[in-house]
Amino acid sequence: MRDRSQGDRSREGPITGGTNPPGLRNRIPRVTENERKPAKQAKAAKPAKVLFLLGALSGALAGFAALAVAEAVAGAVRPQAGPVVAVGGAAIDRTPAAVKDWAIRHFGTNDKLFLQLGILAVLALFALALGIVALRFRRTGATGVLLFGVVGALAATSRPDSTSATDALPSVAGATAGAVLLYVLAGRLTPRTPAPDGPPSEEGWDRRGFVIAAGAAAVASAGAGLLGRSLSSAGGQDAVASRRNVVLPRPGSPARLVPRGAGLRIPGVSPFITPNGDFYRVDTALVVPKVNATTWRLRIHGKGVTRPRVFSYDDLLRRELIERDITLTCVSNEVGGPYVGNARWIGVRLADLLAECGVKPPAKGGPADQLVARSVDGMTIGSPVEDVMDGRDALLALGMNGKPLPFAHGFPVRMVVPGLYGFVSACKWIKAIELTTFDAYDPYWVKRGWARRAPIKTESRIDTPKPFARPGTGTVMVAGVAWAQHRGIGKVEVRVDDGLWQEARLAAEDTSDTWRQWSFPWRATKGGHTLTVRATDRTGALQTEKRAHTIPDGASGWHSVVVTVD
Ligand SMILES: Nc1nc2c(c(=O)[nH]1)N[C@H]1C(S)=C(S)[C@@H](COP(=O)(O)O)O[C@H]1N2
Ligand SMILES: [Mo]
């Protein structure tokens, strides 16, 4: 607002009234009161409209240049330091649990894409507005662009994974480029003061200069954008190479052979082992962290850790590796939802590692009851020490289905604890484990309203037929999966409409830590039908019918599918 009374306005001449949009009146070639004639007024309206659009275009170009330059610099510095990713990450951390839940429900794994598109849309609107503002107030417009840079820089440097003030560079560089460009372009659109002795310029603005500057800026921005893309995809090459070089040794304790018959050959049923490429992914990372395994370290420290230690990737590889089939489930999985998968993990036994560091479970007098895993991207995940050390196969996993962990699933090392939802156990890209208490510390999700302790609930899902399928009469195979990790599935029953519960056939059990397929041949009769499934775990507990939301500790209820038999 300060520049309203200074520079710009005085340079741009008096405000003339008329038929033009507010804020643009001074764009019109100067006319003095007594010069003004109706004909001239009509003529003046036209360039104002054009200028309005060109102002918006300048804003758009400035916004584009700012983002492109920011991405180019981020590509060189750190892809996570780019303004869209940084602001997006900050937004994710501040999103109320209910909104996040809604986003996951509506956009699924695309929620991050929609978030980034949303941010870009907001930026675009502001860019257009600043472009129009700059027509009249060049400095205000340019300053507005700089303010966005400040927001981006603050977001980037306050991200939990930010370790250096250089993370501010992408936003600062981008905003500076955008601000300068807007100032220059708006300058081309500013009426030139006619030379005292010369004729007033007909359009009042520098058309040629604008076209040249705008064109050059568009080309340069596109170039910067492309450069940023190639830099960030080239970045992390060391991590990619370190993953390529990993040779997973044969596990000292291999997984038991999956019994024949654990995988039913029924079309439409989830395969017993979920291939890595199909495994669900849930995390807060807008850019998948690419961690170099050769420089990666894991620190174990905290309460009751009498021998704190730091482990390298090779330290872990040299230990006895165990291989286990474990079904992972996300607490955000709705009844019937897709966020569950079963993989064969290779890793080291976490309880052994903890014991070597002097950790004792609470039952044996250890002072810590919570184990907090911390990731390179600042995630914190808390698990009960009791569970991790009670003899179950809690792993620091290095391999997934015979391959080093994919980057998206936590390379180089992640935790996997049978029986606990991912948000209280399965920290990806882990870098530290701190022993503490539930009283002393609330990890990431707990701060956001989710439960401190969250064992996986007994659940079952109908995979086939799909909702609203139209099978023919005759025998229809109803089939799916059921899980109650670390308790095991004892029984699955199916009900047609309001009929009696009938026992489904269970596929062979791999372990109590894995899901179990089931099938039920149904004599389908014409008409609409509701199929419902429920499971009983090996403790004899029946899956609850009571519907519960995913927040705070997992959805519950029975899964139903409505079909029409033709
Ligand atoms: N670093 C990190 N680890 C994480 C998360 C995360 O957001 N960041 N999400 C957790 C959640 S909620 C789940 S369900 C599992 C999902 O693991 P996946 O993506 O390999 O399926 O990872 C867990 N580990
Ligand atoms: Mo999750």
PDB file of C-alpha atoms in Angstrom, residues 300-490:
ATOM      1  CA  ILE A 300      19.025 -46.964  18.828  1.00  0.00           C
ATOM      2  CA  HIS A 301      18.875 -44.853  21.962  1.00  0.00           C
ATOM      3  CA  GLY A 302      16.673 -43.645  24.815  1.00  0.00           C
ATOM      4  CA  LYS A 303      15.309 -44.793  28.142  1.00  0.00           C
ATOM      5  CA  GLY A 304      16.836 -47.998  29.412  1.00  0.00           C
ATOM      6  CA  VAL A 305      19.141 -48.323  26.401  1.00  0.00           C
ATOM      7  CA  THR A 306      22.273 -49.178  28.361  1.00  0.00           C
ATOM      8  CA  ARG A 307      24.338 -49.712  25.206  1.00  0.00           C
ATOM      9  CA  PRO A 308      23.168 -47.179  22.611  1.00  0.00           C
ATOM     10  CA  ARG A 309      24.336 -48.149  19.151  1.00  0.00           C
ATOM     11  CA  VAL A 310      24.453 -47.052  15.556  1.00  0.00           C
ATOM     12  CA  PHE A 311      24.019 -49.675  12.845  1.00  0.00           C
ATOM     13  CA  SER A 312      24.915 -49.433   9.170  1.00  0.00           C
ATOM     14  CA  TYR A 313      23.119 -51.258   6.379  1.00  0.00           C
ATOM     15  CA  ASP A 314      26.012 -53.712   6.154  1.00  0.00           C
ATOM     16  CA  ASP A 315      25.839 -54.315   9.916  1.00  0.00           C
ATOM     17  CA  LEU A 316      22.270 -55.475   9.399  1.00  0.00           C
ATOM     18  CA  LEU A 317      23.045 -57.501   6.283  1.00  0.00           C
ATOM     19  CA  ARG A 318      25.755 -59.398   8.174  1.00  0.00           C
ATOM     20  CA  ARG A 319      23.361 -60.502  10.899  1.00  0.00           C
ATOM     21  CA  GLU A 320      21.202 -63.566  10.714  1.00  0.00           C
ATOM     22  CA  LEU A 321      18.310 -62.675   8.455  1.00  0.00           C
ATOM     23  CA  ILE A 322      14.862 -64.051   8.991  1.00  0.00           C
ATOM     24  CA  GLU A 323      12.218 -64.311   6.333  1.00  0.00           C
ATOM     25  CA  ARG A 324       8.524 -64.125   7.216  1.00  0.00           C
ATOM     26  CA  ASP A 325       5.165 -63.743   5.513  1.00  0.00           C
ATOM     27  CA  ILE A 326       3.325 -60.912   7.201  1.00  0.00           C
ATOM     28  CA  THR A 327       0.110 -59.169   6.205  1.00  0.00           C
ATOM     29  CA  LEU A 328       0.228 -55.406   6.622  1.00  0.00           C
ATOM     30  CA  THR A 329      -2.935 -53.371   7.162  1.00  0.00           C
ATOM     31  CA  CYS A 330      -3.574 -49.647   7.275  1.00  0.00           C
ATOM     32  CA  VAL A 331      -5.787 -48.206   9.978  1.00  0.00           C
ATOM     33  CA  SER A 332      -7.371 -46.020   7.279  1.00  0.00           C
ATOM     34  CA  ASN A 333      -8.748 -49.089   5.568  1.00  0.00           C
ATOM     35  CA  GLU A 334     -12.536 -48.976   5.419  1.00  0.00           C
ATOM     36  CA  VAL A 335     -14.509 -52.181   5.815  1.00  0.00           C
ATOM     37  CA  GLY A 336     -14.037 -53.850   2.421  1.00  0.00           C
ATOM     38  CA  GLY A 337     -11.206 -51.456   1.536  1.00  0.00           C
ATOM     39  CA  PRO A 338      -7.953 -52.019  -0.356  1.00  0.00           C
ATOM     40  CA  TYR A 339      -5.263 -50.963   2.155  1.00  0.00           C
ATOM     41  CA  VAL A 340      -4.116 -54.424   3.115  1.00  0.00           C
ATOM     42  CA  GLY A 341      -1.411 -56.559   1.522  1.00  0.00           C
ATOM     43  CA  ASN A 342       0.621 -59.642   2.226  1.00  0.00           C
ATOM     44  CA  ALA A 343       4.349 -59.846   1.514  1.00  0.00           C
ATOM     45  CA  ARG A 344       7.329 -62.028   2.240  1.00  0.00           C
ATOM     46  CA  TRP A 345       9.688 -59.850   4.246  1.00  0.00           C
ATOM     47  CA  ILE A 346      13.393 -60.408   4.906  1.00  0.00           C
ATOM     48  CA  GLY A 347      15.022 -58.637   7.792  1.00  0.00           C
ATOM     49  CA  VAL A 348      16.604 -58.779  11.182  1.00  0.00           C
ATOM     50  CA  ARG A 349      14.809 -59.617  14.354  1.00  0.00           C
ATOM     51  CA  LEU A 350      14.159 -56.309  16.068  1.00  0.00           C
ATOM     52  CA  ALA A 351      13.908 -57.827  19.566  1.00  0.00           C
ATOM     53  CA  ASP A 352      17.475 -59.213  19.286  1.00  0.00           C
ATOM     54  CA  LEU A 353      18.842 -55.845  18.245  1.00  0.00           C
ATOM     55  CA  LEU A 354      17.068 -54.152  21.132  1.00  0.00           C
ATOM     56  CA  ALA A 355      18.290 -56.746  23.603  1.00  0.00           C
ATOM     57  CA  GLU A 356      21.866 -56.163  22.435  1.00  0.00           C
ATOM     58  CA  CYS A 357      21.398 -52.494  23.225  1.00  0.00           C
ATOM     59  CA  GLY A 358      20.314 -53.433  26.741  1.00  0.00           C
ATOM     60  CA  VAL A 359      16.590 -52.882  26.245  1.00  0.00           C
ATOM     61  CA  LYS A 360      14.300 -54.849  28.555  1.00  0.00           C
ATOM     62  CA  PRO A 361      10.553 -55.124  27.994  1.00  0.00           C
ATOM     63  CA  PRO A 362       8.389 -53.505  30.697  1.00  0.00           C
ATOM     64  CA  ALA A 363       7.358 -56.928  31.996  1.00  0.00           C
ATOM     65  CA  LYS A 364      11.023 -57.571  32.816  1.00  0.00           C
ATOM     66  CA  GLY A 365      11.479 -54.231  34.491  1.00  0.00           C
ATOM     67  CA  GLY A 366      12.444 -52.102  31.498  1.00  0.00           C
ATOM     68  CA  PRO A 367      11.660 -48.403  32.019  1.00  0.00           C
ATOM     69  CA  ALA A 368      10.385 -47.790  28.475  1.00  0.00           C
ATOM     70  CA  ASP A 369       6.985 -48.978  27.274  1.00  0.00           C
ATOM     71  CA  GLN A 370       6.993 -47.162  23.936  1.00  0.00           C
ATOM     72  CA  LEU A 371       9.374 -47.612  21.029  1.00  0.00           C
ATOM     73  CA  VAL A 372       9.366 -44.577  18.742  1.00  0.00           C
ATOM     74  CA  ALA A 373      10.685 -45.095  15.248  1.00  0.00           C
ATOM     75  CA  ARG A 374      11.733 -41.991  13.352  1.00  0.00           C
ATOM     76  CA  SER A 375      12.084 -41.780   9.575  1.00  0.00           C
ATOM     77  CA  VAL A 376      14.305 -39.648   7.372  1.00  0.00           C
ATOM     78  CA  ASP A 377      11.213 -37.645   6.386  1.00  0.00           C
ATOM     79  CA  GLY A 378      10.342 -36.810   9.973  1.00  0.00           C
ATOM     80  CA  MET A 379       7.592 -39.383  10.531  1.00  0.00           C
ATOM     81  CA  THR A 380       7.357 -40.743  14.065  1.00  0.00           C
ATOM     82  CA  ILE A 381       5.649 -44.029  14.796  1.00  0.00           C
ATOM     83  CA  GLY A 382       5.197 -45.482  18.283  1.00  0.00           C
ATOM     84  CA  SER A 383       4.818 -49.171  19.109  1.00  0.00           C
ATOM     85  CA  PRO A 384       4.460 -50.944  22.451  1.00  0.00           C
ATOM     86  CA  VAL A 385       7.857 -52.326  23.491  1.00  0.00           C
ATOM     87  CA  GLU A 386       5.979 -55.261  24.985  1.00  0.00           C
ATOM     88  CA  ASP A 387       4.585 -56.289  21.579  1.00  0.00           C
ATOM     89  CA  VAL A 388       7.874 -55.878  19.758  1.00  0.00           C
ATOM     90  CA  MET A 389       9.698 -58.049  22.311  1.00  0.00           C
ATOM     91  CA  ASP A 390       7.051 -60.685  23.071  1.00  0.00           C
ATOM     92  CA  GLY A 391       8.462 -63.221  20.671  1.00  0.00           C
ATOM     93  CA  ARG A 392       6.516 -62.293  17.558  1.00  0.00           C
ATOM     94  CA  ASP A 393       8.453 -61.717  14.349  1.00  0.00           C
ATOM     95  CA  ALA A 394       8.892 -57.960  14.643  1.00  0.00           C
ATOM     96  CA  LEU A 395      11.329 -57.079  11.870  1.00  0.00           C
ATOM     97  CA  LEU A 396      13.600 -54.421  10.623  1.00  0.00           C
ATOM     98  CA  ALA A 397      12.855 -55.389   7.050  1.00  0.00           C
ATOM     99  CA  LEU A 398      15.387 -55.019   4.239  1.00  0.00           C
ATOM    100  CA  GLY A 399      13.666 -57.126   1.631  1.00  0.00           C
ATOM    101  CA  MET A 400      10.133 -57.457   0.270  1.00  0.00           C
ATOM    102  CA  ASN A 401       9.145 -60.424  -1.860  1.00  0.00           C
ATOM    103  CA  GLY A 402      12.758 -61.309  -2.647  1.00  0.00           C
ATOM    104  CA  LYS A 403      13.840 -57.782  -3.623  1.00  0.00           C
ATOM    105  CA  PRO A 404      15.489 -55.020  -1.631  1.00  0.00           C
ATOM    106  CA  LEU A 405      12.626 -52.837  -0.358  1.00  0.00           C
ATOM    107  CA  PRO A 406      11.224 -50.661  -3.136  1.00  0.00           C
ATOM    108  CA  PHE A 407      11.853 -46.945  -2.425  1.00  0.00           C
ATOM    109  CA  ALA A 408       8.127 -46.374  -1.981  1.00  0.00           C
ATOM    110  CA  HIS A 409       7.991 -49.079   0.668  1.00  0.00           C
ATOM    111  CA  GLY A 410      10.843 -47.790   2.780  1.00  0.00           C
ATOM    112  CA  PHE A 411      14.263 -48.576   1.287  1.00  0.00           C
ATOM    113  CA  PRO A 412      16.712 -49.193   2.786  1.00  0.00           C
ATOM    114  CA  VAL A 413      15.031 -50.350   6.010  1.00  0.00           C
ATOM    115  CA  ARG A 414      11.561 -50.296   7.514  1.00  0.00           C
ATOM    116  CA  MET A 415       9.813 -51.834  10.475  1.00  0.00           C
ATOM    117  CA  VAL A 416       7.168 -54.534  10.233  1.00  0.00           C
ATOM    118  CA  VAL A 417       5.383 -55.820  13.333  1.00  0.00           C
ATOM    119  CA  PRO A 418       2.779 -58.574  12.910  1.00  0.00           C
ATOM    120  CA  GLY A 419      -0.565 -57.634  14.423  1.00  0.00           C
ATOM    121  CA  LEU A 420      -0.212 -53.853  14.591  1.00  0.00           C
ATOM    122  CA  TYR A 421      -1.626 -51.354  12.112  1.00  0.00           C
ATOM    123  CA  GLY A 422       1.027 -49.661   9.974  1.00  0.00           C
ATOM    124  CA  PHE A 423       0.700 -46.279  11.687  1.00  0.00           C
ATOM    125  CA  VAL A 424       1.821 -47.813  15.010  1.00  0.00           C
ATOM    126  CA  SER A 425       4.477 -50.151  13.660  1.00  0.00           C
ATOM    127  CA  ALA A 426       5.603 -50.033  10.068  1.00  0.00           C
ATOM    128  CA  CYS A 427       7.930 -47.010   9.889  1.00  0.00           C
ATOM    129  CA  LYS A 428       9.456 -46.696   6.402  1.00  0.00           C
ATOM    130  CA  TRP A 429      12.822 -45.042   5.701  1.00  0.00           C
ATOM    131  CA  ILE A 430      13.598 -45.539   9.367  1.00  0.00           C
ATOM    132  CA  LYS A 431      16.646 -43.783  10.786  1.00  0.00           C
ATOM    133  CA  ALA A 432      16.312 -43.960  14.570  1.00  0.00           C
ATOM    134  CA  ILE A 433      14.608 -45.897  17.312  1.00  0.00           C
ATOM    135  CA  GLU A 434      14.087 -44.177  20.618  1.00  0.00           C
ATOM    136  CA  LEU A 435      12.905 -45.980  23.733  1.00  0.00           C
ATOM    137  CA  THR A 436      10.511 -43.840  25.739  1.00  0.00           C
ATOM    138  CA  THR A 437       7.114 -44.053  27.431  1.00  0.00           C
ATOM    139  CA  PHE A 438       3.561 -43.541  26.191  1.00  0.00           C
ATOM    140  CA  ASP A 439       3.189 -40.876  28.873  1.00  0.00           C
ATOM    141  CA  ALA A 440       6.220 -38.931  27.744  1.00  0.00           C
ATOM    142  CA  TYR A 441       5.747 -38.788  23.995  1.00  0.00           C
ATOM    143  CA  ASP A 442       2.971 -38.735  21.386  1.00  0.00           C
ATOM    144  CA  PRO A 443       4.114 -39.637  17.877  1.00  0.00           C
ATOM    145  CA  TYR A 444       2.841 -38.070  14.645  1.00  0.00           C
ATOM    146  CA  TRP A 445      -0.555 -39.742  14.257  1.00  0.00           C
ATOM    147  CA  VAL A 446      -1.379 -39.673  17.962  1.00  0.00           C
ATOM    148  CA  LYS A 447      -0.924 -35.896  17.911  1.00  0.00           C
ATOM    149  CA  ARG A 448      -3.556 -35.910  15.182  1.00  0.00           C
ATOM    150  CA  GLY A 449      -6.223 -37.801  17.049  1.00  0.00           C
ATOM    151  CA  TRP A 450      -5.398 -41.437  16.324  1.00  0.00           C
ATOM    152  CA  ALA A 451      -4.972 -44.072  19.007  1.00  0.00           C
ATOM    153  CA  ARG A 452      -1.756 -44.696  20.932  1.00  0.00           C
ATOM    154  CA  ARG A 453      -2.196 -48.442  20.717  1.00  0.00           C
ATOM    155  CA  ALA A 454      -3.831 -50.105  17.761  1.00  0.00           C
ATOM    156  CA  PRO A 455      -3.796 -53.857  17.280  1.00  0.00           C
ATOM    157  CA  ILE A 456      -5.300 -54.908  13.952  1.00  0.00           C
ATOM    158  CA  LYS A 457      -8.998 -55.758  14.178  1.00  0.00           C
ATOM    159  CA  THR A 458     -10.347 -59.043  12.852  1.00  0.00           C
ATOM    160  CA  GLU A 459     -11.696 -58.301   9.391  1.00  0.00           C
ATOM    161  CA  SER A 460     -12.947 -60.078   6.310  1.00  0.00           C
ATOM    162  CA  ARG A 461     -13.577 -58.896   2.783  1.00  0.00           C
ATOM    163  CA  ILE A 462     -15.534 -60.162  -0.209  1.00  0.00           C
ATOM    164  CA  ASP A 463     -13.286 -59.848  -3.278  1.00  0.00           C
ATOM    165  CA  THR A 464     -15.690 -61.524  -5.692  1.00  0.00           C
ATOM    166  CA  PRO A 465     -18.351 -60.921  -6.853  1.00  0.00           C
ATOM    167  CA  LYS A 466     -17.771 -57.196  -7.046  1.00  0.00           C
ATOM    168  CA  PRO A 467     -20.448 -54.793  -5.797  1.00  0.00           C
ATOM    169  CA  PHE A 468     -23.322 -54.463  -8.273  1.00  0.00           C
ATOM    170  CA  ALA A 469     -22.055 -57.407 -10.314  1.00  0.00           C
ATOM    171  CA  ARG A 470     -24.657 -59.209 -12.402  1.00  0.00           C
ATOM    172  CA  PRO A 471     -23.795 -62.899 -12.293  1.00  0.00           C
ATOM    173  CA  GLY A 472     -26.041 -65.496 -13.920  1.00  0.00           C
ATOM    174  CA  THR A 473     -28.078 -68.012 -11.953  1.00  0.00           C
ATOM    175  CA  GLY A 474     -26.363 -71.191 -10.877  1.00  0.00           C
ATOM    176  CA  THR A 475     -23.273 -71.592  -8.730  1.00  0.00           C
ATOM    177  CA  VAL A 476     -21.500 -68.306  -8.074  1.00  0.00           C
ATOM    178  CA  MET A 477     -18.165 -68.428  -6.245  1.00  0.00           C
ATOM    179  CA  VAL A 478     -18.168 -65.948  -3.401  1.00  0.00           C
ATOM    180  CA  ALA A 479     -14.614 -65.534  -2.162  1.00  0.00           C
ATOM    181  CA  GLY A 480     -12.203 -63.180  -0.510  1.00  0.00           C
ATOM    182  CA  VAL A 481      -9.703 -62.746   2.305  1.00  0.00           C
ATOM    183  CA  ALA A 482      -9.877 -62.500   6.086  1.00  0.00           C
ATOM    184  CA  TRP A 483      -7.214 -61.340   8.504  1.00  0.00           C
ATOM    185  CA  ALA A 484      -6.553 -61.198  12.236  1.00  0.00           C
ATOM    186  CA  GLN A 485      -2.773 -60.898  12.314  1.00  0.00           C
ATOM    187  CA  HIS A 486      -0.986 -62.707  15.097  1.00  0.00           C
ATOM    188  CA  ARG A 487      -4.205 -64.350  16.265  1.00  0.00           C
ATOM    189  CA  GLY A 488      -5.041 -66.135  13.045  1.00  0.00           C
ATOM    190  CA  ILE A 489      -8.337 -66.770  11.294  1.00  0.00           C
ATOM    191  CA  GLY A 490     -10.361 -69.713  12.622  1.00  0.00           C
TER     192      GLY A 490
END
